[in-house]
Short mmCIF file of C-alpha atoms and ligand atoms in Angstrom, two decimals:
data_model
loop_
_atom_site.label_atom_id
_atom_site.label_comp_id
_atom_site.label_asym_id
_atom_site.label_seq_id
_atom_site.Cartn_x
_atom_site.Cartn_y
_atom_site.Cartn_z
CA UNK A 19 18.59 241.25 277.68
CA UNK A 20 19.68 244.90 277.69
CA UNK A 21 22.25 245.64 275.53
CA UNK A 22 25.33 246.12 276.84
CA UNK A 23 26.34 249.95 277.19
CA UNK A 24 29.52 249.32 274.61
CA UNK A 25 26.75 247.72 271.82
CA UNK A 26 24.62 250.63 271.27
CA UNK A 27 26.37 252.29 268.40
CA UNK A 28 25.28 249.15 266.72
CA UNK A 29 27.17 246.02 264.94
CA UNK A 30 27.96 245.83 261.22
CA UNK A 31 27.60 242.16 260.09
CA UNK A 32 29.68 241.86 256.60
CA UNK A 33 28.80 238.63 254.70
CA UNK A 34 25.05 237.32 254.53
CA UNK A 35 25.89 233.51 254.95
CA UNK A 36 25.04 230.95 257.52
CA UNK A 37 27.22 232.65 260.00
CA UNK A 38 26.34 236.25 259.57
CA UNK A 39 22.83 235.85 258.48
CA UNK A 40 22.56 233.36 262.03
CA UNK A 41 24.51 236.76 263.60
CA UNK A 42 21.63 238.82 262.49
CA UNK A 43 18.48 236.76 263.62
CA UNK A 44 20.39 235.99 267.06
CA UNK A 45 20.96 240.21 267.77
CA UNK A 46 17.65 240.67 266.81
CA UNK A 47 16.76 238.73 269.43
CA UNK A 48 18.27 239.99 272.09
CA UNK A 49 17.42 243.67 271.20
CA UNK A 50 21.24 244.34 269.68
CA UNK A 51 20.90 246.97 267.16
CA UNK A 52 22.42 245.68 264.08
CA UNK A 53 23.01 245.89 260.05
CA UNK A 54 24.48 243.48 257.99
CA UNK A 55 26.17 244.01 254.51
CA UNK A 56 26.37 241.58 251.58
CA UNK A 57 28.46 241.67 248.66
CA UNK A 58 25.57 239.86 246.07
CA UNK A 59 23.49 242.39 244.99
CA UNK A 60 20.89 239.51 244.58
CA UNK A 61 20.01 236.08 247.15
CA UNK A 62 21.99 234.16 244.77
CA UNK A 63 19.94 230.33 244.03
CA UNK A 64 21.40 228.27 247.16
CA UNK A 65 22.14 225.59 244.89
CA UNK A 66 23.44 222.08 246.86
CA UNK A 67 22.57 220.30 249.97
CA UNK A 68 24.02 220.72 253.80
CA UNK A 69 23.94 218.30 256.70
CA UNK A 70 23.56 219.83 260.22
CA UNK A 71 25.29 217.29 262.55
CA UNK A 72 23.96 216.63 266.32
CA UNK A 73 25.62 220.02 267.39
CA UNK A 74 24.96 222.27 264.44
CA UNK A 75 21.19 221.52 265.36
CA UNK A 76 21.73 221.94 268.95
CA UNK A 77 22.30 225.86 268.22
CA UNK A 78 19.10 225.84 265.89
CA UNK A 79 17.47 224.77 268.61
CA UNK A 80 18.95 227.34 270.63
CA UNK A 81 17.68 230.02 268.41
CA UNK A 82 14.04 228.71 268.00
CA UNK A 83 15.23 227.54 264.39
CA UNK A 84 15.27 223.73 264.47
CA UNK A 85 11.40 223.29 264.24
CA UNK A 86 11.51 225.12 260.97
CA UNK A 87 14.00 223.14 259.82
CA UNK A 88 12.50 219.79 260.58
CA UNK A 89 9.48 219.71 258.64
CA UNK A 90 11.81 220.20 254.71
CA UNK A 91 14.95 218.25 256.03
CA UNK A 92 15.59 214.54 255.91
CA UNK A 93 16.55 213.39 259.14
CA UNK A 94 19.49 211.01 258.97
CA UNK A 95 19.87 207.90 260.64
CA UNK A 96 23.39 206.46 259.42
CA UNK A 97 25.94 207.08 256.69
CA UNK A 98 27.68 204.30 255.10
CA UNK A 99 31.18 203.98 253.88
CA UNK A 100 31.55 201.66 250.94
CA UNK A 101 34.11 201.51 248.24
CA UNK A 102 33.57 202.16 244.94
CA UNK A 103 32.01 199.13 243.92
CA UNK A 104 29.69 199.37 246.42
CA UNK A 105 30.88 197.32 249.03
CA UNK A 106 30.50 197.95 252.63
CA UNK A 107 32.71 198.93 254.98
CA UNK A 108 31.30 200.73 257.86
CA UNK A 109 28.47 202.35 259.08
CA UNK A 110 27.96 205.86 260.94
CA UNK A 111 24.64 204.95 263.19
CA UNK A 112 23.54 208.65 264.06
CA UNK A 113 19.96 207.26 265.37
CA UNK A 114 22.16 205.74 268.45
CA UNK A 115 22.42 209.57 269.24
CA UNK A 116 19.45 210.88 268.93
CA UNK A 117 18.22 209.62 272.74
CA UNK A 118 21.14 211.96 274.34
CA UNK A 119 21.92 214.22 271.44
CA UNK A 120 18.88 214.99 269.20
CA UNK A 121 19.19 214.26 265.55
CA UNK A 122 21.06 215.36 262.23
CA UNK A 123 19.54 216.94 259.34
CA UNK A 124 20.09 216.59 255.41
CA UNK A 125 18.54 219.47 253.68
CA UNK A 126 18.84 222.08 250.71
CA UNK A 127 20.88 225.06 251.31
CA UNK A 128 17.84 227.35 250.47
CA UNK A 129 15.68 225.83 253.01
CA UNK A 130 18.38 226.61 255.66
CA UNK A 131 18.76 230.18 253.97
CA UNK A 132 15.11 231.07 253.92
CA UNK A 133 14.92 229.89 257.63
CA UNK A 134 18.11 232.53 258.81
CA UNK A 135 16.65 235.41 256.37
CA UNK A 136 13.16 235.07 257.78
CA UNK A 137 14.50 234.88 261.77
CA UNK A 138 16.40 238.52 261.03
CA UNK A 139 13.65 239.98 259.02
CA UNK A 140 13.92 243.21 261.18
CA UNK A 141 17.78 243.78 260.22
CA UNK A 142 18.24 245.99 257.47
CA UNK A 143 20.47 244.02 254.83
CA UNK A 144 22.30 246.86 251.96
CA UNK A 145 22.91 244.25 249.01
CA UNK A 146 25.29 244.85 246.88
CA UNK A 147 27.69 246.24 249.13
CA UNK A 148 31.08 245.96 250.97
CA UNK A 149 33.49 247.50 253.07
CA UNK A 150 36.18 249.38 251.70
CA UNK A 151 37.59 250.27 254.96
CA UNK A 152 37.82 249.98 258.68
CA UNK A 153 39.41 252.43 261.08
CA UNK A 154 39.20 252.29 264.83
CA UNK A 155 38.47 255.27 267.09
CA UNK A 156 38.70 254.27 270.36
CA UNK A 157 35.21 253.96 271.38
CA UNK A 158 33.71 252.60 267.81
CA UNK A 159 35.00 251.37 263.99
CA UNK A 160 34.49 253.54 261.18
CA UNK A 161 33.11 251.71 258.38
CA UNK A 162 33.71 252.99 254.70
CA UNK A 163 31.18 251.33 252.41
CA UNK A 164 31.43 250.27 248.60
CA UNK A 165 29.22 253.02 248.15
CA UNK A 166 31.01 255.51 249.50
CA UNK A 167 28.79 256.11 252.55
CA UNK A 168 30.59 256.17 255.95
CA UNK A 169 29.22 255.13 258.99
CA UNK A 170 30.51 254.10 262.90
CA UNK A 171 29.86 250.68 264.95
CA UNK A 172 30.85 249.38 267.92
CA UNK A 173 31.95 246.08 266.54
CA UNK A 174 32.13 244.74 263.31
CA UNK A 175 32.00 240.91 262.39
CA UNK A 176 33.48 239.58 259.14
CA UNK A 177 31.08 236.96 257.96
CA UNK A 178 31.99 237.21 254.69
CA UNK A 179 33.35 233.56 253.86
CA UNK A 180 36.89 231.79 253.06
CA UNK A 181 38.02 234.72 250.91
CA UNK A 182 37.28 237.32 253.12
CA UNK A 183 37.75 240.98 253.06
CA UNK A 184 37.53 241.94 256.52
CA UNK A 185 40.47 239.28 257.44
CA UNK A 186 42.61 241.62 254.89
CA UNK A 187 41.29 244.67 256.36
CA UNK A 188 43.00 243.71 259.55
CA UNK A 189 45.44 240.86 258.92
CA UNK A 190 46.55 241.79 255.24
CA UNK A 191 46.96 238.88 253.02
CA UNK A 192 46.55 235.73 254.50
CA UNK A 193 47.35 232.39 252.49
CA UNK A 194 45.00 229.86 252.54
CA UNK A 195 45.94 225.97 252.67
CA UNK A 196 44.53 224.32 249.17
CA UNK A 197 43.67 220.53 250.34
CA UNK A 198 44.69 219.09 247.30
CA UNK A 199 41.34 218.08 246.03
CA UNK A 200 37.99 219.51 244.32
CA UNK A 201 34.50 218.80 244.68
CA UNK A 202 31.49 219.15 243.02
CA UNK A 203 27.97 219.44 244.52
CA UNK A 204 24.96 218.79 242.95
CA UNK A 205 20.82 217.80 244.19
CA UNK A 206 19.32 215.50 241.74
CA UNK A 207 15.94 214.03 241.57
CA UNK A 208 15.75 210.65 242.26
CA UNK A 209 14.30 208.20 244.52
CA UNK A 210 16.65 205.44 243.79
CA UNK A 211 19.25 205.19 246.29
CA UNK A 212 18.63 202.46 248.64
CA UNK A 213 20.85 204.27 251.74
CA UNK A 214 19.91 207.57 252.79
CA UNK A 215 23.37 208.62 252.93
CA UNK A 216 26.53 206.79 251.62
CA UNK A 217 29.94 207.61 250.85
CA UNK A 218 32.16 205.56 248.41
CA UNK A 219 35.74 205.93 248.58
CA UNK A 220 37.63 204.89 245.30
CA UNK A 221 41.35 206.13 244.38
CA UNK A 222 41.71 209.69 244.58
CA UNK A 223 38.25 210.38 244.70
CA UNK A 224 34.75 209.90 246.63
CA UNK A 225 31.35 210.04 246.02
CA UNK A 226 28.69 211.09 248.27
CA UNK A 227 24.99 210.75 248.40
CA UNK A 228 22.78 211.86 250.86
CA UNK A 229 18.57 212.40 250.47
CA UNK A 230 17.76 215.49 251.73
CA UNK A 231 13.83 214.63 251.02
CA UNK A 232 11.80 211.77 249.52
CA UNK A 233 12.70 213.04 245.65
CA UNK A 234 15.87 214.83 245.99
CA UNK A 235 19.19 213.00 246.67
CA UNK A 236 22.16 215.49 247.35
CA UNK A 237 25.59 214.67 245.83
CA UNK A 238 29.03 215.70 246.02
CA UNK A 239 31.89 214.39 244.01
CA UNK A 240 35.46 214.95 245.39
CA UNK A 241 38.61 214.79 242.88
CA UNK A 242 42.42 214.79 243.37
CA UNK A 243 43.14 217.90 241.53
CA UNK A 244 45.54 221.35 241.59
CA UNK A 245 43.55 224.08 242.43
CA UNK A 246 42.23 226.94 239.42
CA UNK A 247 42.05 223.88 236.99
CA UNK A 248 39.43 224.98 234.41
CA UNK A 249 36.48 222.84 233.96
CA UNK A 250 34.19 225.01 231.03
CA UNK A 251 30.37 223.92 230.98
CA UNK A 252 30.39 222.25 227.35
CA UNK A 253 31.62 218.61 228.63
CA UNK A 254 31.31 219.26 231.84
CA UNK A 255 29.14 216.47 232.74
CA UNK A 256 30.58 214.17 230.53
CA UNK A 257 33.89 214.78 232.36
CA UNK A 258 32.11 213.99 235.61
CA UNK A 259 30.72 210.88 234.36
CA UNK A 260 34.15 209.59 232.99
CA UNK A 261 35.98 210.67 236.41
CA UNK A 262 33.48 208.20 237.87
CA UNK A 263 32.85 205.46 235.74
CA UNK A 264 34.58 202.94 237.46
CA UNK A 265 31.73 203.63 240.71
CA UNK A 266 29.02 201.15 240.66
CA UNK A 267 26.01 201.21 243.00
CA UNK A 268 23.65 204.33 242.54
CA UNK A 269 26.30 206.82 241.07
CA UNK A 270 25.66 205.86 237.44
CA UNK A 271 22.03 206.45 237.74
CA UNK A 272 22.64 209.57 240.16
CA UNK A 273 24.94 211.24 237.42
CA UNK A 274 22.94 210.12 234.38
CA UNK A 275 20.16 212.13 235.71
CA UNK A 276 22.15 215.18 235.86
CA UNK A 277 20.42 217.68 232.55
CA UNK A 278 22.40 220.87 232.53
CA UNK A 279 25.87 221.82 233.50
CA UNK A 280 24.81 224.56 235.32
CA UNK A 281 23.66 221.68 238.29
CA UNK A 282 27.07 221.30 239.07
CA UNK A 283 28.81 223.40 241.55
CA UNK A 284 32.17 223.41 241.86
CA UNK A 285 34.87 224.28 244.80
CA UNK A 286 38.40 223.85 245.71
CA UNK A 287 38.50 223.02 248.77
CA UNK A 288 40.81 225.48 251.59
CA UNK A 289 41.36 225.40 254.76
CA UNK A 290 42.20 228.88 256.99
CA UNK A 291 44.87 228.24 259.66
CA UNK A 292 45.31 232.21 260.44
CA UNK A 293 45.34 233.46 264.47
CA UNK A 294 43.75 235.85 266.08
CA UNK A 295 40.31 235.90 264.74
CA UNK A 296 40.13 239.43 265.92
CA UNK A 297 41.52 242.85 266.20
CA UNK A 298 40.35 245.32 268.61
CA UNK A 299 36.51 246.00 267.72
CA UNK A 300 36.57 243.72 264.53
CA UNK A 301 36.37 239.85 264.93
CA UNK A 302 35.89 236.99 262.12
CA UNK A 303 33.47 234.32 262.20
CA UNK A 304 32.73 231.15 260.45
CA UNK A 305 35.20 230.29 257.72
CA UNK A 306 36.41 233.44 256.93
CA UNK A 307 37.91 232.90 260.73
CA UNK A 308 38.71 228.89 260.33
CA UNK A 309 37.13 227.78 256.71
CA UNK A 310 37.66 223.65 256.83
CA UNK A 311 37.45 220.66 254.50
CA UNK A 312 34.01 219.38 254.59
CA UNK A 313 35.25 215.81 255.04
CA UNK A 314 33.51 216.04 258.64
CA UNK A 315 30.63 218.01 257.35
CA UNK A 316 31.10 220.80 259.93
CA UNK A 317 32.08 224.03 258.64
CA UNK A 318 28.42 225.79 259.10
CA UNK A 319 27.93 223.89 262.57
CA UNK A 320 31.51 225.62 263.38
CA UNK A 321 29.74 228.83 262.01
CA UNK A 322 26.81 228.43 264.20
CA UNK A 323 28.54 227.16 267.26
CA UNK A 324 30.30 231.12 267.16
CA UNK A 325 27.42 232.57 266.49
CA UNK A 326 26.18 230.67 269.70
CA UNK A 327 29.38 231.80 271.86
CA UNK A 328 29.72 234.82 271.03
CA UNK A 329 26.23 236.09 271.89
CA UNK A 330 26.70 234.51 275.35
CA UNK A 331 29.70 236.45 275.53
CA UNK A 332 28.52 239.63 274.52
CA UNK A 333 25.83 238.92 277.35
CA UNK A 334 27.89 238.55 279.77
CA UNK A 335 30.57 241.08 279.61
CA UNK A 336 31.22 244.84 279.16
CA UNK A 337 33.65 245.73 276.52
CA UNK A 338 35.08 244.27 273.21
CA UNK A 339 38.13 243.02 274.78
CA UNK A 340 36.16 240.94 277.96
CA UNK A 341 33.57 239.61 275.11
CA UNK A 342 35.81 238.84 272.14
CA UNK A 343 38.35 237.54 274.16
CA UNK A 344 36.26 235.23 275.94
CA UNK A 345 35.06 234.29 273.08
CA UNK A 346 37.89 233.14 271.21
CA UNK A 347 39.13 231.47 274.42
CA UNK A 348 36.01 229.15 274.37
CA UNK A 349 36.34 228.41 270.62
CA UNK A 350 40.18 227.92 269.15
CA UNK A 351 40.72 223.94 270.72
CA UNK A 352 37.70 222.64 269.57
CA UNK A 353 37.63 224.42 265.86
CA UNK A 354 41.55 223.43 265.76
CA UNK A 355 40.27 219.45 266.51
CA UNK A 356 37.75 219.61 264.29
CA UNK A 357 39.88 221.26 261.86
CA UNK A 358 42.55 219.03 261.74
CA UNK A 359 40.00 216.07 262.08
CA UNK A 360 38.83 216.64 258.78
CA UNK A 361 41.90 217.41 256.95
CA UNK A 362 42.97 213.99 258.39
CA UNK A 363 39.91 212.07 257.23
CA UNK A 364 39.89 213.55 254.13
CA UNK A 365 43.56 212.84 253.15
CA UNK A 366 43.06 209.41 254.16
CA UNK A 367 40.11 209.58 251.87
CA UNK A 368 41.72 210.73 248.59
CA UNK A 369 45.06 208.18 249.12
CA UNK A 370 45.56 207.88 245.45
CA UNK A 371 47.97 204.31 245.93
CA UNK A 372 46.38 200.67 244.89
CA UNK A 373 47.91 199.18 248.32
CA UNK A 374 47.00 201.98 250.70
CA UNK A 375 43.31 202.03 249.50
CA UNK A 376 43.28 198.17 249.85
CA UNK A 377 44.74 198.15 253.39
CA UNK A 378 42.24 201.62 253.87
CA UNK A 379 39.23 199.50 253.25
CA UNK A 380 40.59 196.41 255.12
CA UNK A 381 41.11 198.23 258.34
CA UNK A 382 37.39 200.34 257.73
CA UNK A 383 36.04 197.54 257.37
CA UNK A 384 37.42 195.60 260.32
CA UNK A 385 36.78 198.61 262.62
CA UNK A 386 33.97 198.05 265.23
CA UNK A 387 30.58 200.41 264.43
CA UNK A 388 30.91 201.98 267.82
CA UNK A 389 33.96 203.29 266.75
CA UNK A 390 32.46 205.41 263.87
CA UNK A 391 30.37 207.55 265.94
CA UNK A 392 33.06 208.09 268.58
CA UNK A 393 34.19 211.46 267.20
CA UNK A 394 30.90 212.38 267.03
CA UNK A 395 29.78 211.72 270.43
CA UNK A 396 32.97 213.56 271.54
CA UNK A 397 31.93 216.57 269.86
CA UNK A 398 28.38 216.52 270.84
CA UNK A 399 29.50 215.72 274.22
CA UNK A 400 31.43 218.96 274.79
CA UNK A 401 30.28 222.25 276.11
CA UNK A 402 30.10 224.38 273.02
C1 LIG B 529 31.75 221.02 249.25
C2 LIG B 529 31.34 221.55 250.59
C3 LIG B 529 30.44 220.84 251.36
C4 LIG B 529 30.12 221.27 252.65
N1 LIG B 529 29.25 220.55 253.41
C5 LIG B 529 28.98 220.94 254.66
C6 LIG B 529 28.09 220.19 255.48
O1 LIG B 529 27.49 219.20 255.03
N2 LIG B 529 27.88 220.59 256.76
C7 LIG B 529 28.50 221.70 257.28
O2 LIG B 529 28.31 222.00 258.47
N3 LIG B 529 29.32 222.46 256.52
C8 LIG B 529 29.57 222.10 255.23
N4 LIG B 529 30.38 222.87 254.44
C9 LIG B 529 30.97 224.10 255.00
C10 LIG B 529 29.98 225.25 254.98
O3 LIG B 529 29.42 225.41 253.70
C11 LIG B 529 30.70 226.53 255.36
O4 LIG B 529 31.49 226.31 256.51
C12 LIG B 529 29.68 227.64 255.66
O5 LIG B 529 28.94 227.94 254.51
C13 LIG B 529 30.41 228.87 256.17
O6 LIG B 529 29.48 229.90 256.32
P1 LIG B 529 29.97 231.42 256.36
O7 LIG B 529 28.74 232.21 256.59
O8 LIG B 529 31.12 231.55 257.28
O9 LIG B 529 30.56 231.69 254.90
P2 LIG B 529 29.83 231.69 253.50
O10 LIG B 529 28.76 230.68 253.47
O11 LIG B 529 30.91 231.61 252.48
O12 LIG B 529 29.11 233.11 253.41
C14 LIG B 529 29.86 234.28 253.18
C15 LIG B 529 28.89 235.37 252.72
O13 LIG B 529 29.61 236.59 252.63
C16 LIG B 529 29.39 237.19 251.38
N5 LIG B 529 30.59 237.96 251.06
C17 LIG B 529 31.77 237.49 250.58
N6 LIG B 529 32.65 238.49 250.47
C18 LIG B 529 32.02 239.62 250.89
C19 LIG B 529 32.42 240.97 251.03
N7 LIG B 529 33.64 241.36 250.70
N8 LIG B 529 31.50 241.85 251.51
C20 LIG B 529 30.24 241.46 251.84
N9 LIG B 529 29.83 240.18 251.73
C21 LIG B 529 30.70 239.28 251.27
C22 LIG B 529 29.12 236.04 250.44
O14 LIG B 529 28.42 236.47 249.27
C23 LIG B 529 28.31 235.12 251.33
O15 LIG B 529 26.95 235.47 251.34
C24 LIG B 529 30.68 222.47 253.14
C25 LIG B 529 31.54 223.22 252.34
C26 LIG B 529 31.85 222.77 251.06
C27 LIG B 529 32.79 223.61 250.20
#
């Protein structure tokens, strides 16, 4: 592709995640001059796991990124639901959509984050830096940077996560939506579990398990909780292991193997509810746009499914408003479903009351397999 006459003064990407690092390596491909900006001054450890469902890795394939990805990820055939004592009640059977819609990954984060960084080697990344300012001119944005430089872009594309600047630049304070709950996320080595992936719902809290290869089983624990509650690293695992005592099947062994503190990473969980994603020459991607509960594990394939769109619409039309319009046109009903998808599933799993959770698990339990991969086969079934 030629770039379109309206890209040539460049994009500024500002955020190196999955969305604006995916930003980067797609540009690059299509000749797009571009620069991103990232507020680490380091590549911070990527410390916990990921799973890319059916239509996360239909972008990667898209981009020439799946192969890589394949050879360090488990691939996932199922993920069962059990309650906390380990007894079944349902299971997700992803290998019934492989045939039609390829397959799902479990992997570590820094697998995923070496692939991105390596596919936009050729964009120049300033660490340690982030935008102060944005002013529109007409025909460009003027960028002021952290480091007092200046410079001008055609568009600019705030990448830079739930908290983001760039949203404030344009939108001024936007609240997020706390969920209610916290989780922590952790990879542990152990070859123990018998599932590849299983979730346990108890009362107010879940446990999750998932092998992302042959030694290393990622985990995330997800607590009822306010949000800001302090949880200091002396007892911290202890704390863990209390929450979940009363979980049986491989969590005791999973959290005994846990060494340091440090493992654990810790999130309260938002959700961003804010329209427009975009102002004139500046639009938002990924979660700083729509950040979700990971209850459907499909924040980063919403990242990438922008990414996705919004190079097809920068193809295929000739100025901001055409392309970021078109864009946003093609995303809001499907990120709103999925959004509201997973706030649903995951308030359903943190009910707190003894009879709900028992009549929870009856009707999980008495619900048809065919109907746990329905939501899944509706999203890969859509036209991203
Ligand atoms: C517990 C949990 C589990 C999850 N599991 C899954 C899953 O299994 N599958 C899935 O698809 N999704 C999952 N998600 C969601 C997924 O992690 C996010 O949707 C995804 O990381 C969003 O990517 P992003 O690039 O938009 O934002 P981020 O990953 O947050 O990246 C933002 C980047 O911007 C940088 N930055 C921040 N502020 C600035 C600034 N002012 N200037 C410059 N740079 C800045 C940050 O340092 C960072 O590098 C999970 C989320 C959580 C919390």
């Amino acid at each position: 592709m030629t770039a379109p006459t309206w890209l040539e003064r460049g994009v500024l990407i500002v955020g190196g995640g999955i969305a604006g690092l995916t930003l980067a390596g797609a540009l690059q491909r299509i000749g797009v001059n571009c620069q991103l900006a990232e507020r680490s001054d380091t590549w911070a450890p990527v410390g916990a796991g990921i799973i890319l469902g059916v239509n996360a890795m239909a972008v990667m394939r898209r981009f020439d990124l799946a192969h890589d990805l394949e050879d360090q990820a488990w691939a996932l055939e199922g993920m069962t639901i059990t309650d906390a004592k380990n007894r079944h009640l349902i299971r997700t059977n992803l290998a019934e959509l492989r045939p039609r819609f390829g397959i799902s990954l479990a992997l570590h984060r820094a697998v995923l984050h070496e692939a991105l960084l390596s596919a936009a080697s050729d964009v120049p990344i300033r660490m340690g830096t982030t935008v102060d300012s944005l002013e529109e001119t007409g025909e460009s944005v003027r960028a002021r940077f952290s480091d007092g430089s200046e410079d001008s872009f055609a568009l600019v594309v705030g990448a830079d996560g739930l908290h983001s600047q760039i949203r404030s630049l344009i939108f001024g304070d936007v609240p997020l939506r706390y969920s209610g709950y916290t989780c922590w996320r952790m990879v542990v080595e152990s070859d123990e579990m018998e599932a590849s992936a299983q979730e346990m719902w108890g009362r107010g809290k879940r446990f999750g398990a998932v092998h992302i290869d042959a030694q290393r089983i990622y985990c995330f624990a997800v607590v009822n909780a306010e949000a800001g509650r302090p949880d200091p690293a002396p007892g911290r695992l202890q704390r863990l292991r209390q929450q979940f005592s009363e979980f049986a099947g491989p969590v005791p062994s999973l959290l005994a193997s846990l060494k340091e503190p440090d493992q654990l990473i810790q999130n309260d969980l938002y959700e961003v509810l804010h329209t427009p994603w975009y102002r004139g020459r500046v639009v938002l991607v990924g979660d700083a746009a729509h950040g979700m509960t990971p209850d459907m594990g499909q924040g980063a394939a919403m990242a990438l499914e922008d990414i996705a769109v919004l190079i097809e619409s920068l193809e295929t039309t000739d100025s901001p408003a055409d392309a970021l319009g078109a864009w946003a046109t093609r995303r809001t009903a499907r990120v709103r479903w999925i959004q509201n998808q997973s706030r649903r599933i995951g308030q359903v799993g943190q009910w707190e009351s003894r009879l709900a959770c028992a009549l929870r698990n009856q009707v999980t339990r008495a619900t048809p397999a065919w109907a746990a991969t329905r939501v899944l086969k509706a999203l890969a079934s859509q036209r991203v």
